[in-house]
Amino acid sequence: MTSYIPYGRQDINQQDIDAVVEVLHSEWLTQGRAIDLFEQAVADYCGVKYAIAVSSATAALHIACLSIGLGRQDYLWTSPNTFVASANCGLYCGAKIDFVDIDPDTYNLSIDELTHKLHRADQQGCLPKVLVPVQFAGQSCEMDKIAALSQKYGFQVIEDASHAIGGRYQGKAIGCCEFSDLAVFSFHPVKIITTGEGGMVLTNRQDLYEKLIRLRSHGITRNSDLMQGESHGAWYYQQLELGFNYRMTDIQAALGISQMNRLDEFIAKRQFLAQRYNHLLKDFPITLPYQHPDTESSWHLYVICLHLDKISKSHRQVFEGLRQVGIGVNLHYIPVHTQPYYQNIGFKWGDFPKSETYYDSAISIPLYYGLSKENQNRVVDNLRKILT
Ligand SMILES: *Cc1c(COP(=O)(O)O)cnc(C)c1O
């Protein structure tokens, strides 16, 4: 029996392990130096002023929304082709959610759809307070156009860049926040780099940074300049707002620092494997991942769409057939508006048809740093067999 090939997985080397062990021998397992160093490493890499490490990208999205004051009367718009967390963060704040259907080429939210929807919302007086563009599979949205629309209509932009650390847009690192107010990364093991669980919020805005720092840790400050009245003494702190414990541990941050040293190598390998797939799959009855010329993807995912009119099997048969021979395919994503929870708050099948059509034929095939050529060939050979 040949081994199972997952769709994605982490890569941990001895240097990563040594970095974690060093923290375990140290004084500080949390709230120590490793957090600052990890934040600095990511901020430097991305060319952004501030970076705040947290316990997950979900936590990062939540406090990003709170930092811009998202609340009950407000709308958050995002793509239906994403993980539920990109929309749930708005619900955590009591806001209302709506979606912008996708571009059938990039599978990112469509700028045309966004433009039309904003125009209508403006006339009806229900413009969103925040847009969460998702950098799907590691490929940036057209951020220059999103930034221009945010200027025109006055909404804030939080990039869900969970897939995209190491990717670039117009030559600049995703996460630089040149076209957005905030950006969020995930360090879940299936993403580009990992800290086990973990996430980060990035911004160039000092006002947001100061809020984010407090929201990560119960809304508490020890800075007497920010306090109401006088400090009572060296022990004193004040809770200024309702925050959380969304802190990352130093054990995780040490792993993150070590993984950041390997980031460029991770991206280069993913790019190499993606190009190899492009070549090996070019005559298959499938659509290969389109890349917009302004973007350099981090290649978190390699998504193919089946030409179901040219093959004799159904989408489900191809998917389950690959799983049966040990190829760990996946499907990114079930359109969020079709989830029962979202149906219960008023969405229905048919609301965002392009994301649903995409869902009917998409399959993510294995792509990760440690994928060998032999195993990649096995994916290709089995796909060929199943499609013919
Ligand atoms: C993984 C992911 C998240 C959530 O990340 P966690 O770190 O697991 O909370 C959010 N959005 C997208 C698009 C993701 O892929």
Tab-separated table of C-alpha atoms and ligand atoms in Angstrom:
chain	number	residue	atom	x	y	z
A	1	MET	CA	0.000	0.000	0.000
A	2	THR	CA	1.421	3.364	-0.998
A	3	SER	CA	1.348	6.241	1.450
A	4	TYR	CA	-1.368	8.900	1.722
A	5	ILE	CA	-0.478	12.253	0.154
A	6	PRO	CA	-2.218	15.100	2.040
A	7	TYR	CA	-3.328	18.283	0.213
A	8	GLY	CA	-1.057	20.346	2.440
A	9	ARG	CA	1.187	20.005	5.455
A	10	GLN	CA	3.815	21.772	7.546
A	11	ASP	CA	7.572	21.290	7.258
A	12	ILE	CA	9.491	21.201	10.565
A	13	ASN	CA	13.285	20.811	10.543
A	14	GLN	CA	15.857	20.452	13.342
A	15	GLN	CA	16.412	24.223	13.450
A	16	ASP	CA	12.682	24.716	14.136
A	17	ILE	CA	12.767	22.096	16.895
A	18	ASP	CA	15.879	23.608	18.497
A	19	ALA	CA	14.231	27.043	18.553
A	20	VAL	CA	11.229	25.680	20.446
A	21	VAL	CA	13.358	23.689	22.883
A	22	GLU	CA	15.398	26.793	23.679
A	23	VAL	CA	12.252	28.633	24.805
A	24	LEU	CA	11.181	25.647	26.918
A	25	HIS	CA	14.470	25.950	28.832
A	26	SER	CA	14.035	29.717	29.297
A	27	GLU	CA	12.248	31.856	31.871
A	28	TRP	CA	9.417	33.046	29.615
A	29	LEU	CA	6.936	30.641	28.029
A	30	THR	CA	4.622	33.538	27.221
A	31	GLN	CA	4.841	37.362	27.178
A	32	GLY	CA	8.595	37.175	26.645
A	33	ARG	CA	11.056	38.328	23.983
A	34	ALA	CA	10.210	35.799	21.273
A	35	ILE	CA	6.878	37.515	20.559
A	36	ASP	CA	8.568	40.871	19.871
A	37	LEU	CA	11.192	39.232	17.677
A	38	PHE	CA	8.605	37.289	15.680
A	39	GLU	CA	6.497	40.423	15.178
A	40	GLN	CA	9.587	42.361	14.091
A	41	ALA	CA	10.622	39.619	11.650
A	42	VAL	CA	7.219	39.603	9.942
A	43	ALA	CA	6.928	43.421	9.948
A	44	ASP	CA	10.401	43.746	8.369
A	45	TYR	CA	9.648	41.092	5.766
A	46	CYS	CA	6.385	42.786	4.762
A	47	GLY	CA	7.594	46.373	5.030
A	48	VAL	CA	4.827	47.351	7.448
A	49	LYS	CA	5.089	49.443	10.634
A	50	TYR	CA	3.215	47.320	13.152
A	51	ALA	CA	2.606	43.598	13.619
A	52	ILE	CA	0.616	42.027	16.492
A	53	ALA	CA	0.917	38.262	17.048
A	54	VAL	CA	-2.237	36.529	18.305
A	55	SER	CA	-3.559	33.033	18.969
A	56	SER	CA	-5.119	32.490	15.502
A	57	ALA	CA	-6.122	34.296	12.315
A	58	THR	CA	-9.704	34.074	13.568
A	59	ALA	CA	-8.693	36.075	16.670
A	60	ALA	CA	-6.739	38.438	14.396
A	61	LEU	CA	-9.813	39.079	12.225
A	62	HIS	CA	-11.975	39.613	15.307
A	63	ILE	CA	-9.770	42.292	16.903
A	64	ALA	CA	-9.072	43.851	13.486
A	65	CYS	CA	-12.845	44.408	13.122
A	66	LEU	CA	-13.138	45.759	16.676
A	67	SER	CA	-10.170	48.099	16.195
A	68	ILE	CA	-12.003	49.955	13.418
A	69	GLY	CA	-15.172	50.103	15.520
A	70	LEU	CA	-17.315	47.599	13.611
A	71	GLY	CA	-20.624	47.292	15.473
A	72	ARG	CA	-24.322	46.519	15.367
A	73	GLN	CA	-25.438	49.002	12.746
A	74	ASP	CA	-22.633	48.136	10.339
A	75	TYR	CA	-22.103	45.848	7.367
A	76	LEU	CA	-19.052	43.688	6.678
A	77	TRP	CA	-18.682	42.445	3.104
A	78	THR	CA	-16.429	39.573	2.075
A	79	SER	CA	-16.084	36.847	-0.544
A	80	PRO	CA	-18.311	33.743	-0.380
A	81	ASN	CA	-15.292	31.697	-1.520
A	82	THR	CA	-13.491	31.602	1.812
A	83	PHE	CA	-13.272	29.893	5.158
A	84	VAL	CA	-16.172	30.825	7.462
A	85	ALA	CA	-13.853	32.871	9.732
A	86	SER	CA	-13.660	35.741	7.182
A	87	ALA	CA	-17.385	36.393	7.711
A	88	ASN	CA	-17.816	35.176	11.313
A	89	CYS	CA	-15.539	37.966	12.581
A	90	GLY	CA	-18.244	40.457	11.604
A	91	LEU	CA	-20.922	38.465	13.414
A	92	TYR	CA	-18.761	38.425	16.578
A	93	CYS	CA	-19.052	42.236	16.534
A	94	GLY	CA	-22.822	42.106	16.035
A	95	ALA	CA	-22.475	43.460	12.483
A	96	LYS	CA	-24.438	42.344	9.428
A	97	ILE	CA	-22.739	40.307	6.709
A	98	ASP	CA	-23.004	40.435	2.941
A	99	PHE	CA	-20.940	38.880	0.165
A	100	VAL	CA	-19.437	39.965	-3.152
A	101	ASP	CA	-19.477	37.205	-5.759
A	102	ILE	CA	-16.217	35.971	-7.252
A	103	ASP	CA	-14.280	36.561	-10.431
A	104	PRO	CA	-14.473	33.284	-12.397
A	105	ASP	CA	-10.787	33.563	-13.410
A	106	THR	CA	-9.004	34.324	-10.132
A	107	TYR	CA	-11.692	33.009	-7.708
A	108	ASN	CA	-11.087	36.205	-5.699
A	109	LEU	CA	-13.916	38.643	-5.142
A	110	SER	CA	-14.873	40.355	-8.393
A	111	ILE	CA	-14.056	44.041	-8.761
A	112	ASP	CA	-16.964	44.477	-11.214
A	113	GLU	CA	-19.421	42.917	-8.765
A	114	LEU	CA	-17.987	45.049	-5.975
A	115	THR	CA	-18.279	48.245	-8.033
A	116	HIS	CA	-21.934	47.572	-8.900
A	117	LYS	CA	-22.865	46.493	-5.404
A	118	LEU	CA	-21.289	49.606	-3.875
A	119	HIS	CA	-23.147	51.822	-6.319
A	120	ARG	CA	-26.479	50.222	-5.345
A	121	ALA	CA	-25.663	50.278	-1.624
A	122	ASP	CA	-24.776	53.967	-1.853
A	123	GLN	CA	-28.187	54.753	-3.366
A	124	GLN	CA	-29.922	52.702	-0.669
A	125	GLY	CA	-27.824	54.171	2.166
A	126	CYS	CA	-26.364	50.855	3.309
A	127	LEU	CA	-22.675	51.043	2.419
A	128	PRO	CA	-20.381	48.617	4.251
A	129	LYS	CA	-18.109	49.815	7.052
A	130	VAL	CA	-15.505	47.208	6.171
A	131	LEU	CA	-14.548	45.029	3.221
A	132	VAL	CA	-12.591	41.814	3.844
A	133	PRO	CA	-10.946	40.821	0.553
A	134	VAL	CA	-9.541	37.289	0.792
A	135	GLN	CA	-6.211	36.642	-0.953
A	136	PHE	CA	-7.418	33.281	-2.197
A	137	ALA	CA	-4.839	30.504	-2.586
A	138	GLY	CA	-2.138	33.139	-1.995
A	139	GLN	CA	-2.992	35.343	-4.982
A	140	SER	CA	-3.718	38.988	-4.192
A	141	CYS	CA	-6.968	40.683	-5.173
A	142	GLU	CA	-6.662	43.803	-7.333
A	143	MET	CA	-5.861	45.934	-4.319
A	144	ASP	CA	-5.293	49.202	-6.224
A	145	LYS	CA	-8.903	49.111	-7.409
A	146	ILE	CA	-10.180	48.137	-3.969
A	147	ALA	CA	-8.226	51.033	-2.415
A	148	ALA	CA	-9.721	53.489	-4.949
A	149	LEU	CA	-13.249	52.256	-4.142
A	150	SER	CA	-12.570	52.492	-0.394
A	151	GLN	CA	-11.589	56.149	-0.906
A	152	LYS	CA	-14.701	56.856	-2.949
A	153	TYR	CA	-17.179	55.151	-0.611
A	154	GLY	CA	-15.401	55.508	2.744
A	155	PHE	CA	-15.111	51.901	3.894
A	156	GLN	CA	-12.106	50.309	5.617
A	157	VAL	CA	-10.204	47.347	4.211
A	158	ILE	CA	-9.043	44.291	6.180
A	159	GLU	CA	-7.135	41.866	3.946
A	160	ASP	CA	-7.689	38.237	4.910
A	161	ALA	CA	-4.205	37.183	3.806
A	162	SER	CA	-4.350	33.899	5.750
A	163	HIS	CA	-3.097	32.095	2.613
A	164	ALA	CA	-0.709	34.694	1.417
A	165	ILE	CA	2.394	35.411	3.516
A	166	GLY	CA	5.306	35.462	1.050
A	167	GLY	CA	3.114	36.467	-1.896
A	168	ARG	CA	3.487	39.797	-3.692
A	169	TYR	CA	1.287	42.388	-5.386
A	170	GLN	CA	2.707	44.970	-7.810
A	171	GLY	CA	6.153	43.954	-6.549
A	172	LYS	CA	5.362	44.583	-2.862
A	173	ALA	CA	4.930	42.014	-0.118
A	174	ILE	CA	1.342	41.088	0.736
A	175	GLY	CA	0.846	42.474	4.244
A	176	CYS	CA	2.553	45.825	3.542
A	177	CYS	CA	-0.888	47.468	3.972
A	178	GLU	CA	-0.239	50.001	1.228
A	179	PHE	CA	-3.764	49.392	-0.136
A	180	SER	CA	-5.510	48.417	3.106
A	181	ASP	CA	-5.952	49.458	6.724
A	182	LEU	CA	-5.097	46.052	8.151
A	183	ALA	CA	-3.965	42.621	6.979
A	184	VAL	CA	-4.205	39.240	8.694
A	185	PHE	CA	-2.030	36.109	8.407
A	186	SER	CA	-2.721	32.561	9.659
A	187	PHE	CA	-0.022	30.224	10.957
A	188	HIS	CA	-2.145	27.075	11.087
A	189	PRO	CA	-0.001	24.054	10.011
A	190	VAL	CA	-1.604	23.822	6.590
A	191	LYS	CA	-0.706	27.441	5.723
A	192	ILE	CA	2.637	28.760	4.385
A	193	ILE	CA	4.503	28.984	7.719
A	194	THR	CA	3.275	27.625	11.038
A	195	THR	CA	3.271	28.232	14.781
A	196	GLY	CA	0.882	25.307	15.487
A	197	GLU	CA	-2.029	27.677	15.982
A	198	GLY	CA	-1.416	31.369	15.473
A	199	GLY	CA	-2.138	34.523	13.554
A	200	MET	CA	-1.015	38.104	13.104
A	201	VAL	CA	-2.532	41.510	12.405
A	202	LEU	CA	-0.498	44.048	10.425
A	203	THR	CA	-1.108	47.780	10.028
A	204	ASN	CA	0.656	51.069	9.355
A	205	ARG	CA	-1.806	52.999	11.554
A	206	GLN	CA	-0.624	53.780	15.076
A	207	ASP	CA	-4.173	54.370	16.359
A	208	LEU	CA	-5.200	50.868	15.323
A	209	TYR	CA	-1.982	49.348	16.658
A	210	GLU	CA	-2.562	50.728	20.162
A	211	LYS	CA	-6.116	49.397	20.208
A	212	LEU	CA	-5.056	45.975	18.904
A	213	ILE	CA	-2.419	45.600	21.616
A	214	ARG	CA	-5.075	46.227	24.278
A	215	LEU	CA	-7.743	44.032	22.661
A	216	ARG	CA	-5.276	41.111	22.580
A	217	SER	CA	-4.974	41.266	26.370
A	218	HIS	CA	-8.308	42.021	28.108
A	219	GLY	CA	-8.452	45.706	27.121
A	220	ILE	CA	-5.858	46.397	29.815
A	221	THR	CA	-3.161	49.088	29.755
A	222	ARG	CA	-0.206	49.737	32.059
A	223	ASN	CA	0.635	53.013	30.294
A	224	SER	CA	-0.258	55.844	32.721
A	225	ASP	CA	-0.645	58.294	29.811
A	226	LEU	CA	-3.702	56.350	28.679
A	227	MET	CA	-5.287	55.945	32.120
A	228	GLN	CA	-8.259	57.812	33.544
A	229	GLY	CA	-7.003	59.670	36.605
A	230	GLU	CA	-3.751	58.955	38.390
A	231	SER	CA	-1.885	55.660	38.622
A	232	HIS	CA	-2.114	54.130	42.115
A	233	GLY	CA	1.432	52.768	41.972
A	234	ALA	CA	3.776	50.365	40.226
A	235	TRP	CA	1.255	47.494	40.355
A	236	TYR	CA	-1.537	49.476	38.744
A	237	TYR	CA	-3.299	48.762	35.459
A	238	GLN	CA	-6.619	49.800	34.004
A	239	GLN	CA	-9.103	48.007	31.802
A	240	LEU	CA	-10.246	50.566	29.239
A	241	GLU	CA	-12.405	48.353	27.013
A	242	LEU	CA	-13.577	44.762	26.743
A	243	GLY	CA	-10.688	42.709	25.364
A	244	PHE	CA	-9.705	39.046	25.286
A	245	ASN	CA	-6.855	36.692	25.962
A	246	TYR	CA	-5.774	36.245	22.339
A	247	ARG	CA	-2.046	36.081	23.146
A	248	MET	CA	0.404	33.826	21.338
A	249	THR	CA	2.925	31.930	23.496
A	250	ASP	CA	6.698	32.360	23.162
A	251	ILE	CA	6.897	28.649	22.350
A	252	GLN	CA	4.823	29.337	19.234
A	253	ALA	CA	6.637	32.579	18.416
A	254	ALA	CA	10.029	30.830	18.526
A	255	LEU	CA	8.758	28.367	15.949
A	256	GLY	CA	7.446	31.302	13.937
A	257	ILE	CA	10.829	33.086	13.922
A	258	SER	CA	12.543	29.933	12.731
A	259	GLN	CA	9.896	29.372	10.037
A	260	MET	CA	10.281	32.995	8.848
A	261	ASN	CA	13.948	32.210	8.130
A	262	ARG	CA	12.705	29.514	5.753
A	263	LEU	CA	9.849	31.471	4.156
A	264	ASP	CA	11.559	32.341	0.868
A	265	GLU	CA	12.669	28.748	0.454
A	266	PHE	CA	9.091	27.567	1.127
A	267	ILE	CA	7.679	29.935	-1.510
A	268	ALA	CA	10.321	29.028	-4.111
A	269	LYS	CA	9.516	25.326	-3.739
A	270	ARG	CA	5.757	25.892	-3.938
A	271	GLN	CA	6.275	28.023	-7.056
A	272	PHE	CA	8.429	25.306	-8.604
A	273	LEU	CA	5.831	22.614	-7.879
A	274	ALA	CA	2.994	24.796	-9.190
A	275	GLN	CA	4.853	25.423	-12.450
A	276	ARG	CA	5.538	21.706	-12.705
A	277	TYR	CA	1.806	21.005	-12.318
A	278	ASN	CA	1.051	23.681	-14.950
A	279	HIS	CA	3.296	21.830	-17.361
A	280	LEU	CA	2.207	18.262	-16.521
A	281	LEU	CA	-1.533	19.067	-16.516
A	282	LYS	CA	-1.710	21.380	-19.520
A	283	ASP	CA	-3.602	18.966	-21.791
A	284	PHE	CA	-6.045	17.692	-19.153
A	285	PRO	CA	-9.777	18.586	-19.385
A	286	ILE	CA	-9.428	21.022	-16.495
A	287	THR	CA	-8.888	24.749	-15.891
A	288	LEU	CA	-5.495	25.514	-14.352
A	289	PRO	CA	-5.037	28.359	-11.846
A	290	TYR	CA	-5.065	31.724	-13.675
A	291	GLN	CA	-2.565	34.269	-12.367
A	292	HIS	CA	-3.217	38.012	-12.707
A	293	PRO	CA	-0.064	39.757	-14.057
A	294	ASP	CA	0.163	42.085	-11.005
A	295	THR	CA	0.451	39.146	-8.607
A	296	GLU	CA	3.021	36.616	-7.412
A	297	SER	CA	1.161	33.966	-5.456
A	298	SER	CA	2.454	32.256	-2.329
A	299	TRP	CA	0.816	29.125	-3.781
A	300	HIS	CA	-0.981	28.046	-0.624
A	301	LEU	CA	-3.360	26.032	-2.826
A	302	TYR	CA	-3.314	24.586	-6.323
A	303	VAL	CA	-6.952	24.519	-7.470
A	304	ILE	CA	-8.139	22.812	-10.664
A	305	CYS	CA	-11.670	23.105	-12.090
A	306	LEU	CA	-13.003	20.083	-13.982
A	307	HIS	CA	-14.501	20.459	-17.474
A	308	LEU	CA	-17.452	18.249	-16.597
A	309	ASP	CA	-18.853	18.419	-20.142
A	310	LYS	CA	-15.685	16.689	-21.421
A	311	ILE	CA	-15.437	13.833	-18.933
A	312	SER	CA	-17.717	10.909	-18.130
A	313	LYS	CA	-17.484	11.181	-14.348
A	314	SER	CA	-19.084	13.573	-11.898
A	315	HIS	CA	-17.178	16.038	-9.747
A	316	ARG	CA	-17.898	13.895	-6.708
A	317	GLN	CA	-16.696	10.708	-8.455
A	318	VAL	CA	-13.388	12.326	-9.398
A	319	PHE	CA	-12.915	13.715	-5.877
A	320	GLU	CA	-13.768	10.471	-4.082
A	321	GLY	CA	-11.827	8.409	-6.643
A	322	LEU	CA	-8.674	10.372	-5.848
A	323	ARG	CA	-9.221	9.995	-2.093
A	324	GLN	CA	-9.614	6.235	-2.600
A	325	VAL	CA	-6.150	5.942	-4.138
A	326	GLY	CA	-4.533	7.940	-1.337
A	327	ILE	CA	-4.495	11.385	-2.947
A	328	GLY	CA	-5.630	13.803	-0.257
A	329	VAL	CA	-7.627	16.253	-2.329
A	330	ASN	CA	-9.768	18.943	-0.718
A	331	LEU	CA	-12.336	21.564	-1.738
A	332	HIS	CA	-11.773	25.259	-1.044
A	333	TYR	CA	-14.425	26.448	-0.408
A	334	ILE	CA	-18.030	25.527	0.236
A	335	PRO	CA	-19.589	28.976	-0.400
A	336	VAL	CA	-20.055	30.511	3.059
A	337	HIS	CA	-23.594	31.773	2.324
A	338	THR	CA	-24.765	28.167	1.799
A	339	GLN	CA	-23.799	27.074	5.321
A	340	PRO	CA	-26.866	26.295	7.459
A	341	TYR	CA	-25.938	29.026	9.938
A	342	TYR	CA	-25.887	31.603	7.141
A	343	GLN	CA	-29.082	30.207	5.603
A	344	ASN	CA	-30.718	30.740	8.995
A	345	ILE	CA	-29.833	34.428	8.860
A	346	GLY	CA	-31.370	34.809	5.401
A	347	PHE	CA	-28.967	33.679	2.675
A	348	LYS	CA	-29.912	30.978	0.181
A	349	TRP	CA	-28.479	28.884	-2.643
A	350	GLY	CA	-28.475	30.997	-5.791
A	351	ASP	CA	-27.473	34.250	-4.037
A	352	PHE	CA	-23.880	34.199	-5.342
A	353	PRO	CA	-24.035	31.974	-8.422
A	354	LYS	CA	-20.417	32.313	-9.578
A	355	SER	CA	-19.099	30.981	-6.270
A	356	GLU	CA	-21.597	28.101	-6.536
A	357	THR	CA	-20.612	27.235	-10.121
A	358	TYR	CA	-16.976	27.252	-9.017
A	359	TYR	CA	-17.857	24.969	-6.086
A	360	ASP	CA	-19.420	22.476	-8.530
A	361	SER	CA	-16.106	21.747	-10.278
A	362	ALA	CA	-13.182	22.825	-8.041
A	363	ILE	CA	-10.644	20.475	-6.451
A	364	SER	CA	-7.493	21.426	-4.505
A	365	ILE	CA	-4.729	18.934	-5.307
A	366	PRO	CA	-1.697	18.334	-3.061
A	367	LEU	CA	0.839	21.162	-2.847
A	368	TYR	CA	3.291	21.656	0.005
A	369	TYR	CA	7.001	22.203	0.610
A	370	GLY	CA	7.822	18.534	1.219
A	371	LEU	CA	5.902	17.140	-1.796
A	372	SER	CA	8.387	14.984	-3.743
A	373	LYS	CA	8.459	14.826	-7.539
A	374	GLU	CA	7.568	11.121	-7.284
A	375	ASN	CA	4.471	11.892	-5.240
A	376	GLN	CA	3.550	14.793	-7.502
A	377	ASN	CA	3.804	12.391	-10.451
A	378	ARG	CA	1.514	10.007	-8.568
A	379	VAL	CA	-1.089	12.777	-8.260
A	380	VAL	CA	-0.831	13.520	-11.989
A	381	ASP	CA	-0.974	9.845	-13.039
A	382	ASN	CA	-4.018	9.124	-10.902
A	383	LEU	CA	-5.772	12.260	-12.127
A	384	ARG	CA	-5.116	11.212	-15.732
A	385	LYS	CA	-6.531	7.736	-15.090
A	386	ILE	CA	-9.643	9.061	-13.410
A	387	LEU	CA	-10.374	11.704	-16.066
A	388	THR	CA	-10.112	9.287	-19.014
B	1	LIG	C1	-7.195	29.349	7.750
B	1	LIG	C2	-8.025	30.533	7.435
B	1	LIG	C3	-8.577	31.357	8.426
B	1	LIG	C4	-8.512	31.030	9.884
B	1	LIG	O1	-7.232	30.826	10.343
B	1	LIG	P1	-6.976	30.264	11.824
B	1	LIG	O2	-5.552	30.655	12.085
B	1	LIG	O3	-7.181	28.782	11.747
B	1	LIG	O4	-7.939	30.925	12.745
B	1	LIG	C5	-9.258	32.493	8.041
B	1	LIG	N1	-9.418	32.798	6.738
B	1	LIG	C6	-8.931	32.027	5.758
B	1	LIG	C7	-9.131	32.434	4.345
B	1	LIG	C8	-8.237	30.858	6.082
B	1	LIG	O5	-7.792	30.065	5.098
